[in-house]
Short mmCIF file of C-alpha atoms and ligand atoms in Angstrom, two decimals:
data_model
loop_
_atom_site.label_atom_id
_atom_site.label_comp_id
_atom_site.label_asym_id
_atom_site.label_seq_id
_atom_site.Cartn_x
_atom_site.Cartn_y
_atom_site.Cartn_z
CA MET A 1 -34.83 19.14 1.26
CA ASP A 2 -37.06 18.30 4.16
CA TYR A 3 -34.87 15.72 5.85
CA LYS A 4 -37.59 13.93 7.76
CA LYS A 5 -39.49 13.29 4.56
CA GLY A 6 -36.24 12.10 2.93
CA LYS A 7 -36.60 10.60 -0.49
CA TYR A 8 -35.15 7.17 -1.06
CA LYS A 9 -34.79 4.38 -3.57
CA VAL A 10 -34.32 0.92 -2.12
CA ARG A 11 -35.26 -2.61 -3.26
CA ASN A 12 -38.25 -3.09 -0.97
CA ILE A 13 -39.29 -0.87 1.91
CA LYS A 14 -41.26 -3.79 3.42
CA LEU A 15 -37.96 -5.35 4.45
CA ALA A 16 -37.41 -2.56 6.96
CA ASP A 17 -38.39 -4.57 10.09
CA ASP A 18 -35.87 -7.34 9.23
CA GLY A 19 -33.24 -4.68 8.63
CA ARG A 20 -33.99 -3.00 11.95
CA LYS A 21 -33.40 -6.30 13.81
CA LYS A 22 -30.01 -6.66 12.05
CA ILE A 23 -29.07 -3.12 13.02
CA GLU A 24 -30.00 -3.77 16.65
CA TRP A 25 -27.80 -6.86 16.58
CA ALA A 26 -24.89 -4.78 15.24
CA GLU A 27 -25.52 -2.12 17.92
CA SER A 28 -25.13 -4.78 20.62
CA ARG A 29 -21.61 -5.52 19.24
CA MET A 30 -20.48 -1.92 18.73
CA PRO A 31 -19.93 -0.46 22.22
CA VAL A 32 -17.67 2.39 21.09
CA MET A 33 -20.21 3.68 18.61
CA MET A 34 -23.05 3.36 21.13
CA GLU A 35 -20.94 5.25 23.70
CA PHE A 36 -20.39 8.00 21.11
CA ARG A 37 -24.08 8.07 20.27
CA LYS A 38 -24.99 8.62 23.90
CA LYS A 39 -22.33 11.25 24.43
CA TYR A 40 -22.73 13.31 21.23
CA SER A 41 -26.52 13.21 21.01
CA LYS A 42 -26.41 15.70 23.87
CA THR A 43 -23.85 18.14 22.40
CA LYS A 44 -24.71 17.64 18.69
CA PRO A 45 -21.32 18.64 17.25
CA LEU A 46 -22.53 17.95 13.69
CA LYS A 47 -25.57 20.23 13.91
CA GLY A 48 -25.99 22.13 10.64
CA TYR A 49 -23.63 19.84 8.65
CA ARG A 50 -24.85 17.81 5.67
CA ILE A 51 -22.93 14.61 5.10
CA ALA A 52 -23.16 12.60 1.85
CA GLY A 53 -21.88 9.07 2.43
CA CYS A 54 -20.90 6.42 -0.11
CA LEU A 55 -20.07 3.25 1.76
CA HIS A 56 -21.28 -0.37 1.78
CA VAL A 57 -24.84 -0.46 3.13
CA THR A 58 -24.49 -3.00 5.92
CA LYS A 59 -25.90 -3.24 9.42
CA GLU A 60 -22.68 -1.70 10.79
CA THR A 61 -22.88 1.20 8.37
CA ALA A 62 -26.43 1.80 9.55
CA VAL A 63 -25.07 2.18 13.10
CA LEU A 64 -22.65 4.81 11.78
CA VAL A 65 -25.37 6.64 9.84
CA GLU A 66 -27.72 6.78 12.80
CA THR A 67 -24.90 7.91 15.11
CA LEU A 68 -24.04 10.76 12.72
CA VAL A 69 -27.71 11.74 12.74
CA ALA A 70 -27.84 11.52 16.56
CA ALA A 71 -24.88 13.94 16.62
CA GLY A 72 -26.93 16.48 14.64
CA ALA A 73 -25.95 15.78 11.01
CA TYR A 74 -28.20 15.57 8.00
CA VAL A 75 -27.12 12.49 6.15
CA SER A 76 -27.75 11.15 2.59
CA TRP A 77 -26.33 7.78 1.57
CA SER A 78 -25.45 5.48 -1.32
CA GLY A 79 -23.66 2.13 -1.43
CA CYS A 80 -20.05 2.00 -2.68
CA ASN A 81 -20.32 -1.35 -4.45
CA PRO A 82 -23.11 -2.70 -6.69
CA LEU A 83 -23.17 -6.05 -4.86
CA SER A 84 -22.65 -5.12 -1.20
CA THR A 85 -25.97 -3.49 -0.20
CA GLN A 86 -28.07 -5.41 2.32
CA ASP A 87 -31.57 -4.58 1.07
CA ASP A 88 -33.26 -4.98 4.42
CA VAL A 89 -30.80 -2.60 6.09
CA ALA A 90 -31.30 -0.04 3.31
CA ALA A 91 -35.07 -0.32 3.85
CA ALA A 92 -34.69 0.21 7.60
CA LEU A 93 -32.64 3.38 7.06
CA ALA A 94 -35.17 4.67 4.50
CA LYS A 95 -38.01 4.02 6.93
CA ASN A 96 -36.11 6.01 9.53
CA GLY A 97 -36.14 9.04 7.20
CA ILE A 98 -32.58 8.74 5.77
CA PRO A 99 -32.39 9.73 2.10
CA ILE A 100 -30.76 6.49 0.92
CA TYR A 101 -30.24 5.28 -2.63
CA ALA A 102 -28.96 1.71 -2.66
CA TRP A 103 -30.00 -1.80 -3.62
CA HIS A 104 -28.20 -5.08 -4.16
CA GLY A 105 -27.34 -5.96 -7.77
CA MET A 106 -27.50 -2.52 -9.36
CA ASN A 107 -25.66 -1.84 -12.60
CA VAL A 108 -22.88 0.71 -13.02
CA LYS A 109 -25.18 3.39 -14.45
CA GLU A 110 -27.54 3.00 -11.47
CA PHE A 111 -24.53 3.07 -9.14
CA TYR A 112 -23.58 6.57 -10.29
CA TRP A 113 -27.21 7.68 -10.42
CA CYS A 114 -27.46 6.80 -6.72
CA ILE A 115 -24.30 8.77 -5.88
CA GLU A 116 -25.68 11.79 -7.72
CA ARG A 117 -28.95 11.67 -5.79
CA THR A 118 -27.03 12.05 -2.54
CA LEU A 119 -25.50 15.20 -4.03
CA ASP A 120 -28.98 16.75 -4.68
CA PHE A 121 -28.75 17.26 -0.98
CA LYS A 122 -25.77 19.71 -1.40
CA PRO A 123 -23.46 18.12 1.19
CA ASN A 124 -20.71 20.08 2.87
CA LEU A 125 -18.95 16.96 4.15
CA THR A 126 -18.34 13.66 2.34
CA LEU A 127 -17.66 10.18 3.66
CA ASP A 128 -16.26 7.68 1.15
CA ASP A 129 -15.12 4.10 0.75
CA GLY A 130 -13.11 3.91 -2.46
CA ALA A 131 -13.41 7.64 -3.30
CA ASP A 132 -16.12 7.24 -5.97
CA LEU A 133 -18.18 9.99 -4.33
CA ILE A 134 -15.19 12.37 -4.25
CA PHE A 135 -14.35 11.56 -7.88
CA THR A 136 -17.97 12.18 -8.93
CA ILE A 137 -17.97 15.56 -7.20
CA HIS A 138 -14.60 16.56 -8.68
CA ASN A 139 -15.42 15.36 -12.20
CA LYS A 140 -19.07 16.41 -12.57
CA TYR A 141 -19.57 19.13 -9.96
CA PRO A 142 -16.22 20.97 -9.69
CA LYS A 143 -17.93 24.06 -8.23
CA MET A 144 -19.33 21.93 -5.41
CA ALA A 145 -15.80 20.58 -4.76
CA GLN A 146 -14.38 24.09 -4.63
CA THR A 147 -17.04 25.97 -2.73
CA THR A 148 -19.60 23.80 -0.95
CA VAL A 149 -17.68 20.82 0.46
CA ILE A 150 -15.37 21.65 3.35
CA GLY A 151 -13.79 18.21 3.70
CA GLY A 152 -14.15 14.47 3.49
CA THR A 153 -13.09 11.18 4.98
CA GLU A 154 -11.90 8.01 3.17
CA GLU A 155 -12.32 4.48 4.46
CA THR A 156 -10.12 2.19 2.38
CA THR A 157 -6.54 1.65 1.12
CA THR A 158 -7.38 1.95 -2.58
CA GLY A 159 -9.29 5.19 -2.00
CA VAL A 160 -6.43 6.68 0.00
CA HIS A 161 -3.88 5.73 -2.71
CA ARG A 162 -5.92 7.43 -5.39
CA LEU A 163 -6.58 10.54 -3.33
CA ARG A 164 -2.88 10.91 -2.55
CA ALA A 165 -2.24 10.71 -6.32
CA MET A 166 -4.87 13.41 -6.89
CA ALA A 167 -3.34 15.60 -4.18
CA ALA A 168 0.14 15.16 -5.67
CA ASP A 169 -1.25 16.43 -9.00
CA GLY A 170 -2.91 19.42 -7.29
CA ALA A 171 -6.26 18.01 -8.41
CA LEU A 172 -7.81 17.52 -4.95
CA LYS A 173 -10.10 20.45 -4.20
CA TYR A 174 -10.84 19.82 -0.54
CA PRO A 175 -9.04 18.12 2.40
CA VAL A 176 -9.60 14.46 3.04
CA ILE A 177 -8.82 12.52 6.22
CA ALA A 178 -7.38 9.05 5.58
CA VAL A 179 -9.44 7.01 8.05
CA ASN A 180 -7.94 3.85 6.52
CA ASP A 181 -4.47 4.70 7.79
CA ALA A 182 -5.47 4.92 11.44
CA GLU A 183 -3.88 2.04 13.35
CA THR A 184 -7.25 1.23 14.93
CA LYS A 185 -8.58 0.81 11.36
CA TRP A 186 -5.87 -0.60 9.08
CA ASP A 187 -4.38 -3.02 11.61
CA PHE A 188 -7.73 -4.38 12.73
CA ASP A 189 -10.47 -3.95 10.11
CA ASN A 190 -8.27 -4.99 7.15
CA VAL A 191 -6.47 -7.75 9.03
CA TYR A 192 -9.10 -9.39 11.28
CA GLY A 193 -12.21 -8.12 9.49
CA THR A 194 -11.23 -8.92 5.92
CA GLY A 195 -9.43 -12.03 7.13
CA GLN A 196 -12.52 -13.60 8.69
CA SER A 197 -15.22 -12.27 6.37
CA SER A 198 -13.40 -13.25 3.16
CA ILE A 199 -13.22 -16.86 4.35
CA ASP A 200 -16.89 -16.51 5.31
CA GLY A 201 -17.73 -15.34 1.78
CA ILE A 202 -15.78 -18.18 0.16
CA LEU A 203 -17.50 -20.77 2.35
CA ARG A 204 -21.00 -19.38 1.77
CA ALA A 205 -20.45 -19.37 -2.00
CA THR A 206 -18.79 -22.80 -2.22
CA SER A 207 -19.11 -24.79 1.05
CA VAL A 208 -15.82 -26.48 0.18
CA LEU A 209 -13.43 -28.00 2.68
CA LEU A 210 -10.46 -25.71 3.21
CA ALA A 211 -8.27 -28.28 4.98
CA GLY A 212 -5.65 -29.62 2.63
CA LYS A 213 -6.40 -27.18 -0.18
CA ASN A 214 -3.71 -25.09 -1.86
CA PHE A 215 -4.96 -21.61 -0.98
CA VAL A 216 -3.26 -18.89 -3.05
CA ILE A 217 -3.36 -15.32 -1.74
CA ALA A 218 -2.11 -12.50 -3.97
CA GLY A 219 -0.85 -9.68 -1.75
CA PHE A 220 0.48 -10.16 1.77
CA GLY A 221 -0.48 -6.72 3.07
CA HIS A 222 -3.03 -6.02 5.76
CA CYS A 223 -5.95 -7.86 4.13
CA GLY A 224 -3.88 -10.72 2.61
CA SER A 225 -2.08 -11.49 5.85
CA GLY A 226 -5.40 -11.65 7.69
CA VAL A 227 -6.89 -14.04 5.14
CA ALA A 228 -3.69 -16.13 5.28
CA LYS A 229 -3.88 -16.63 9.04
CA ARG A 230 -7.52 -17.69 8.89
CA ALA A 231 -7.01 -20.04 5.93
CA ALA A 232 -3.98 -21.65 7.61
CA GLY A 233 -5.98 -22.01 10.83
CA MET A 234 -8.52 -24.09 8.89
CA GLY A 235 -5.79 -26.39 7.56
CA ALA A 236 -5.19 -24.95 4.09
CA ASN A 237 -1.71 -24.87 2.57
CA VAL A 238 -1.24 -21.15 2.15
CA ILE A 239 0.73 -19.85 -0.85
CA ILE A 240 1.53 -16.15 -1.13
CA THR A 241 2.32 -14.16 -4.27
CA GLU A 242 3.83 -10.69 -3.77
CA VAL A 243 5.69 -7.90 -5.51
CA LYS A 244 7.33 -6.31 -2.44
CA PRO A 245 10.36 -8.15 -1.02
CA ILE A 246 9.60 -7.17 2.63
CA ALA A 247 6.01 -8.38 2.45
CA ALA A 248 7.15 -11.61 0.75
CA LEU A 249 9.83 -12.11 3.40
CA LYS A 250 7.25 -11.69 6.20
CA ALA A 251 5.07 -14.31 4.50
CA ALA A 252 7.98 -16.72 4.21
CA LEU A 253 8.88 -16.30 7.90
CA GLU A 254 5.25 -16.90 8.86
CA GLY A 255 5.79 -20.32 7.28
CA TYR A 256 3.85 -19.82 4.05
CA GLN A 257 5.11 -20.82 0.60
CA VAL A 258 6.03 -17.81 -1.54
CA MET A 259 6.15 -17.99 -5.31
CA PRO A 260 5.18 -15.99 -8.44
CA MET A 261 1.60 -16.25 -9.66
CA ASP A 262 2.78 -18.04 -12.81
CA GLN A 263 3.88 -20.94 -10.60
CA ALA A 264 1.02 -20.72 -8.07
CA ALA A 265 -1.55 -20.77 -10.90
CA LYS A 266 -0.61 -24.39 -11.68
CA ILE A 267 -1.14 -25.73 -8.18
CA GLY A 268 -3.78 -23.55 -6.52
CA ASP A 269 -7.21 -24.89 -5.60
CA ILE A 270 -8.54 -21.54 -4.33
CA PHE A 271 -7.24 -18.11 -5.35
CA ILE A 272 -8.01 -14.79 -3.67
CA THR A 273 -6.60 -11.40 -4.68
CA ALA A 274 -5.98 -8.74 -2.00
CA THR A 275 -3.70 -6.25 -3.70
CA GLY A 276 -5.66 -3.13 -4.80
CA VAL A 277 -3.91 -3.56 -8.19
CA LYS A 278 -5.41 -4.56 -11.54
CA ASP A 279 -4.71 -7.66 -13.66
CA VAL A 280 -3.22 -9.82 -10.92
CA ILE A 281 -4.87 -12.95 -12.41
CA ILE A 282 -4.98 -12.89 -16.21
CA LYS A 283 -5.32 -15.16 -19.25
CA LYS A 284 -1.98 -17.03 -18.87
CA HIS A 285 -2.93 -17.87 -15.27
CA PHE A 286 -6.40 -19.18 -16.14
CA GLU A 287 -4.79 -21.33 -18.84
CA LYS A 288 -2.49 -22.94 -16.25
CA MET A 289 -5.14 -23.51 -13.54
CA LYS A 290 -6.32 -26.92 -12.46
CA GLU A 291 -9.79 -28.24 -13.26
CA GLY A 292 -12.26 -26.83 -10.75
CA ALA A 293 -10.11 -23.97 -9.47
CA ILE A 294 -12.01 -21.34 -7.44
CA VAL A 295 -11.11 -17.69 -7.98
CA CYS A 296 -12.19 -14.61 -6.03
CA ASN A 297 -11.15 -11.14 -4.94
CA THR A 298 -11.27 -9.15 -1.72
CA GLY A 299 -9.53 -5.97 -2.98
CA HIS A 300 -11.64 -2.88 -3.47
CA TYR A 301 -12.30 -2.94 -7.22
CA ASP A 302 -13.27 -5.81 -9.50
CA CYS A 303 -10.21 -5.36 -11.75
CA GLU A 304 -7.79 -7.67 -9.91
CA ILE A 305 -9.07 -10.76 -11.80
CA ASN A 306 -9.34 -10.13 -15.52
CA LEU A 307 -12.77 -11.63 -16.19
CA THR A 308 -12.88 -10.24 -19.74
CA GLU A 309 -9.97 -12.52 -20.60
CA LEU A 310 -11.59 -15.46 -18.82
CA ALA A 311 -14.81 -14.90 -20.76
CA LYS A 312 -12.86 -14.92 -24.02
CA LEU A 313 -11.28 -18.27 -23.07
CA SER A 314 -14.69 -19.70 -22.19
CA LYS A 315 -17.46 -21.22 -24.25
CA SER A 316 -20.15 -20.90 -21.56
CA LYS A 317 -20.92 -19.55 -18.15
CA ARG A 318 -23.69 -20.35 -15.68
CA LEU A 319 -24.59 -19.50 -12.09
CA ILE A 320 -24.06 -22.75 -10.24
CA ARG A 321 -24.72 -21.44 -6.69
CA ASP A 322 -25.39 -18.00 -5.27
CA ASN A 323 -22.38 -15.81 -5.94
CA ASN A 324 -20.60 -18.65 -7.76
CA GLU A 325 -20.29 -18.69 -11.57
CA GLU A 326 -18.98 -21.71 -13.43
CA TYR A 327 -16.92 -20.80 -16.53
CA THR A 328 -16.45 -23.66 -18.96
CA LEU A 329 -13.35 -23.05 -21.08
CA LYS A 330 -13.16 -24.04 -24.73
CA ASN A 331 -10.93 -26.99 -23.71
CA GLY A 332 -13.65 -28.20 -21.32
CA LYS A 333 -11.91 -27.11 -18.08
CA LYS A 334 -14.10 -25.46 -15.47
CA ILE A 335 -13.11 -22.46 -13.35
CA PHE A 336 -15.41 -21.01 -10.69
CA VAL A 337 -15.53 -17.27 -10.05
CA LEU A 338 -17.09 -15.95 -6.86
CA ALA A 339 -19.10 -12.72 -6.56
CA GLN A 340 -18.24 -11.65 -10.12
CA GLY A 341 -14.71 -10.80 -8.99
CA ARG A 342 -16.06 -8.16 -6.57
CA LEU A 343 -15.34 -8.03 -2.84
CA VAL A 344 -16.18 -11.63 -1.87
CA ASN A 345 -16.63 -10.80 1.82
CA LEU A 346 -19.28 -8.18 1.15
CA ALA A 347 -21.01 -9.72 -1.86
CA ALA A 348 -21.16 -13.35 -0.71
CA ALA A 349 -21.15 -12.74 3.06
CA GLU A 350 -22.08 -9.81 5.31
CA GLY A 351 -18.79 -7.89 5.29
CA HIS A 352 -16.69 -7.35 8.38
CA PRO A 353 -17.96 -8.36 11.79
CA SER A 354 -19.54 -5.56 13.82
CA GLU A 355 -16.88 -5.69 16.51
CA VAL A 356 -14.15 -4.58 14.13
CA MET A 357 -16.29 -1.99 12.29
CA ASP A 358 -16.88 -0.47 15.73
CA MET A 359 -13.32 0.92 15.58
CA SER A 360 -13.26 1.80 11.88
CA PHE A 361 -16.49 3.75 12.17
CA ALA A 362 -15.39 5.38 15.43
CA ASN A 363 -12.57 6.83 13.34
CA GLN A 364 -14.98 7.92 10.64
CA PHE A 365 -17.28 9.51 13.21
CA MET A 366 -14.47 11.34 15.06
CA SER A 367 -12.97 12.55 11.78
CA GLN A 368 -16.26 14.02 10.62
CA ILE A 369 -16.57 15.81 13.95
CA ARG A 370 -12.98 17.06 13.61
CA LEU A 371 -13.72 18.57 10.17
CA ALA A 372 -16.90 20.23 11.52
CA GLU A 373 -15.10 21.60 14.61
CA LEU A 374 -12.23 22.99 12.54
CA ASP A 375 -14.79 24.64 10.25
CA ARG A 376 -16.65 26.16 13.17
CA ASN A 377 -13.34 27.64 14.34
CA GLY A 378 -12.66 29.06 10.88
CA ILE A 379 -9.82 26.60 10.17
CA ARG A 380 -9.53 24.60 6.95
CA LEU A 381 -6.94 21.90 6.42
CA ASP A 382 -5.05 22.18 3.12
CA ASN A 383 -6.33 20.32 0.10
CA SER A 384 -4.38 17.11 0.65
CA VAL A 385 -4.79 13.76 2.42
CA HIS A 386 -4.40 14.04 6.21
CA ASP A 387 -3.69 11.41 8.81
CA ILE A 388 -5.91 11.13 11.85
CA PRO A 389 -4.26 12.43 15.05
CA VAL A 390 -2.35 9.78 17.03
CA GLU A 391 -4.32 10.76 20.14
CA GLN A 392 -7.58 9.85 18.35
CA ASP A 393 -6.21 6.41 17.55
CA GLN A 394 -5.12 5.78 21.16
CA TYR A 395 -8.43 7.20 22.49
CA ILE A 396 -10.48 4.80 20.34
CA ALA A 397 -8.25 1.83 21.23
CA GLY A 398 -8.61 2.79 24.90
CA ILE A 399 -12.40 2.84 24.81
CA LYS A 400 -12.48 -0.44 22.87
CA LEU A 401 -10.21 -2.09 25.47
CA THR A 402 -12.35 -0.83 28.33
CA THR A 403 -15.55 -2.03 26.70
CA LEU A 404 -13.89 -5.45 26.21
CA GLY A 405 -13.06 -5.50 29.90
CA TYR A 406 -9.28 -5.24 29.60
CA LYS A 407 -7.05 -3.09 31.78
CA ILE A 408 -3.46 -2.10 31.02
CA ASP A 409 -0.50 -0.55 32.85
CA LYS A 410 0.46 3.11 32.87
CA LEU A 411 3.96 4.51 32.45
CA THR A 412 5.36 5.83 35.73
CA LYS A 413 6.84 9.36 35.91
CA GLU A 414 10.31 7.79 36.09
CA GLN A 415 9.63 5.69 32.98
CA ILE A 416 8.44 8.75 31.04
CA HIS A 417 11.61 10.58 32.11
CA TYR A 418 13.75 7.57 31.16
CA MET A 419 12.24 7.48 27.68
CA SER A 420 13.18 11.09 26.96
CA ASP A 421 16.53 11.01 28.71
CA TYR A 422 19.74 10.05 26.92
CA SER A 423 22.15 10.30 29.88
CA GLU A 424 21.56 6.77 31.19
CA GLY A 425 23.15 3.73 29.50
CA THR A 426 24.76 0.47 30.58
N1 NAD B 1 -12.65 -6.70 1.35
C1 NAD B 1 -12.73 -5.69 2.15
O1 NAD B 1 -13.71 -5.50 2.91
C2 NAD B 1 -11.59 -4.73 2.24
C3 NAD B 1 -11.30 -4.10 3.46
C4 NAD B 1 -10.19 -3.26 3.51
C5 NAD B 1 -9.45 -3.02 2.35
N2 NAD B 1 -9.81 -3.62 1.18
C6 NAD B 1 -9.07 -3.44 -0.06
O2 NAD B 1 -8.12 -4.51 -0.18
C7 NAD B 1 -7.00 -4.08 -0.96
C8 NAD B 1 -5.72 -4.32 -0.16
O3 NAD B 1 -5.74 -3.49 1.00
P1 NAD B 1 -4.57 -3.62 2.12
O4 NAD B 1 -4.97 -2.73 3.22
O5 NAD B 1 -4.29 -5.06 2.41
O6 NAD B 1 -3.32 -2.99 1.31
P2 NAD B 1 -1.78 -3.18 1.64
O7 NAD B 1 -1.09 -2.08 0.93
O8 NAD B 1 -1.58 -3.38 3.09
O9 NAD B 1 -1.42 -4.59 0.89
C9 NAD B 1 -1.46 -4.82 -0.46
C10 NAD B 1 -0.35 -5.80 -0.82
O10 NAD B 1 -0.51 -6.23 -2.17
C11 NAD B 1 0.80 -6.36 -2.74
N3 NAD B 1 0.68 -6.32 -4.21
C12 NAD B 1 0.52 -5.26 -5.02
N4 NAD B 1 0.46 -5.68 -6.30
C13 NAD B 1 0.62 -7.00 -6.28
C14 NAD B 1 0.63 -7.99 -7.32
N5 NAD B 1 0.51 -7.68 -8.62
N6 NAD B 1 0.80 -9.30 -6.94
C15 NAD B 1 0.93 -9.63 -5.64
N7 NAD B 1 0.93 -8.73 -4.62
C16 NAD B 1 0.75 -7.45 -4.95
C17 NAD B 1 1.56 -5.16 -2.15
O11 NAD B 1 2.95 -5.34 -2.29
C18 NAD B 1 1.05 -5.14 -0.72
O12 NAD B 1 1.92 -5.89 0.12
C19 NAD B 1 -7.29 -2.62 -1.27
O13 NAD B 1 -7.93 -2.53 -2.53
C20 NAD B 1 -8.23 -2.21 -0.20
O14 NAD B 1 -8.98 -1.05 -0.55
C21 NAD B 1 -10.84 -4.48 1.12
#
């Protein structure tokens, strides 16, 4: 394919100028990525590599895409969620010659059609968020998985879980780097990014007052704990439901109420799931909920809230505001579901702030370069899920700190010796 005349399918190419302004705004908040762009556009470590990406089409993702291109890669792209594409950003990328297939509000068939178009391009590297691209390659194009693709990277917790399960079964046909598990990703993006943007999505879809509300969060992991802190900061009474004792204990010691969903369902005003697990809110919970309860999800897939069961309990449904559907149950009670149970922060708001994606995408970018460099040196990682090197994490954190204007101390020689010496005690 002639890259510069890249094919594309987006909602409306005329939105490109608006998208370009958004991308420029993101660039101004992503100093690490811009530093990488400057540095690697000279050396072009990705020259000759073809990357297919499947990740939310947002202004921050556009910064990643254009940085990969600046480093020499050919890139084709699709969105990883039917509701998360920002149409103006997709148009701006298309206008810049990127073969991109993404628009907001696509159906599931169109979603997979878009992924497949990025494969027409015969990628040798993949970049995923949720592993749908990797699954498509493994299920429909096994030869491509075995022979063409040399490696991939995965952005999110759910994707990493599934890929580890595939690897354990011997079903993974190429190595994947777990970008999610980098400290500069998991402990920042999921906590501060999902924390802030999920509240942003809830407010844009409802404009309700959070102060004084019973705000139920299912899952007190990285994302859930971030949402909890933000909700509490706005005066909500935070209630946590969990299945892991340690996570529940942490929530209790943070001062939140902890209880099973069966109990929380009766008192919650707003519910958000952040577990990565299906059927967290089901029929029996909807039946117990108060009139006017608001329900949403910020986990990767739309299976955490069982909307099929809610639909069966309901006599009607209507869109009452953007990204806010009112279900009227047969007994007359109303329950409001945001963003069709999909990622509320990406569907109803703009996803994570640029500042935090700066680090997540720095990890994506460095991991793609690592796979290309290993390949150039004739090395291939084994077909499993690999952590990013600790040095990469510290390197990215270091650049981020510097760009934020912070300085830190250095260990002295004596301190380094002390840390590895066991002869000194009291
Ligand atoms: N919205 C976003 O932009 C965004 C960003 C990053 C990650 N994610 C997704 O969010 C989900 C959570 O990611 P994470 O990094 O917080 O994972 P995590 O593993 O840190 O936390 C998940 C927590 O959910 C708990 N849990 C599991 N099943 C539960 C149940 N039935 N009821 C209550 N709690 C339950 C687990 O015990 C765990 O503590 C994943 O699907 C991930 O892919 C979304």
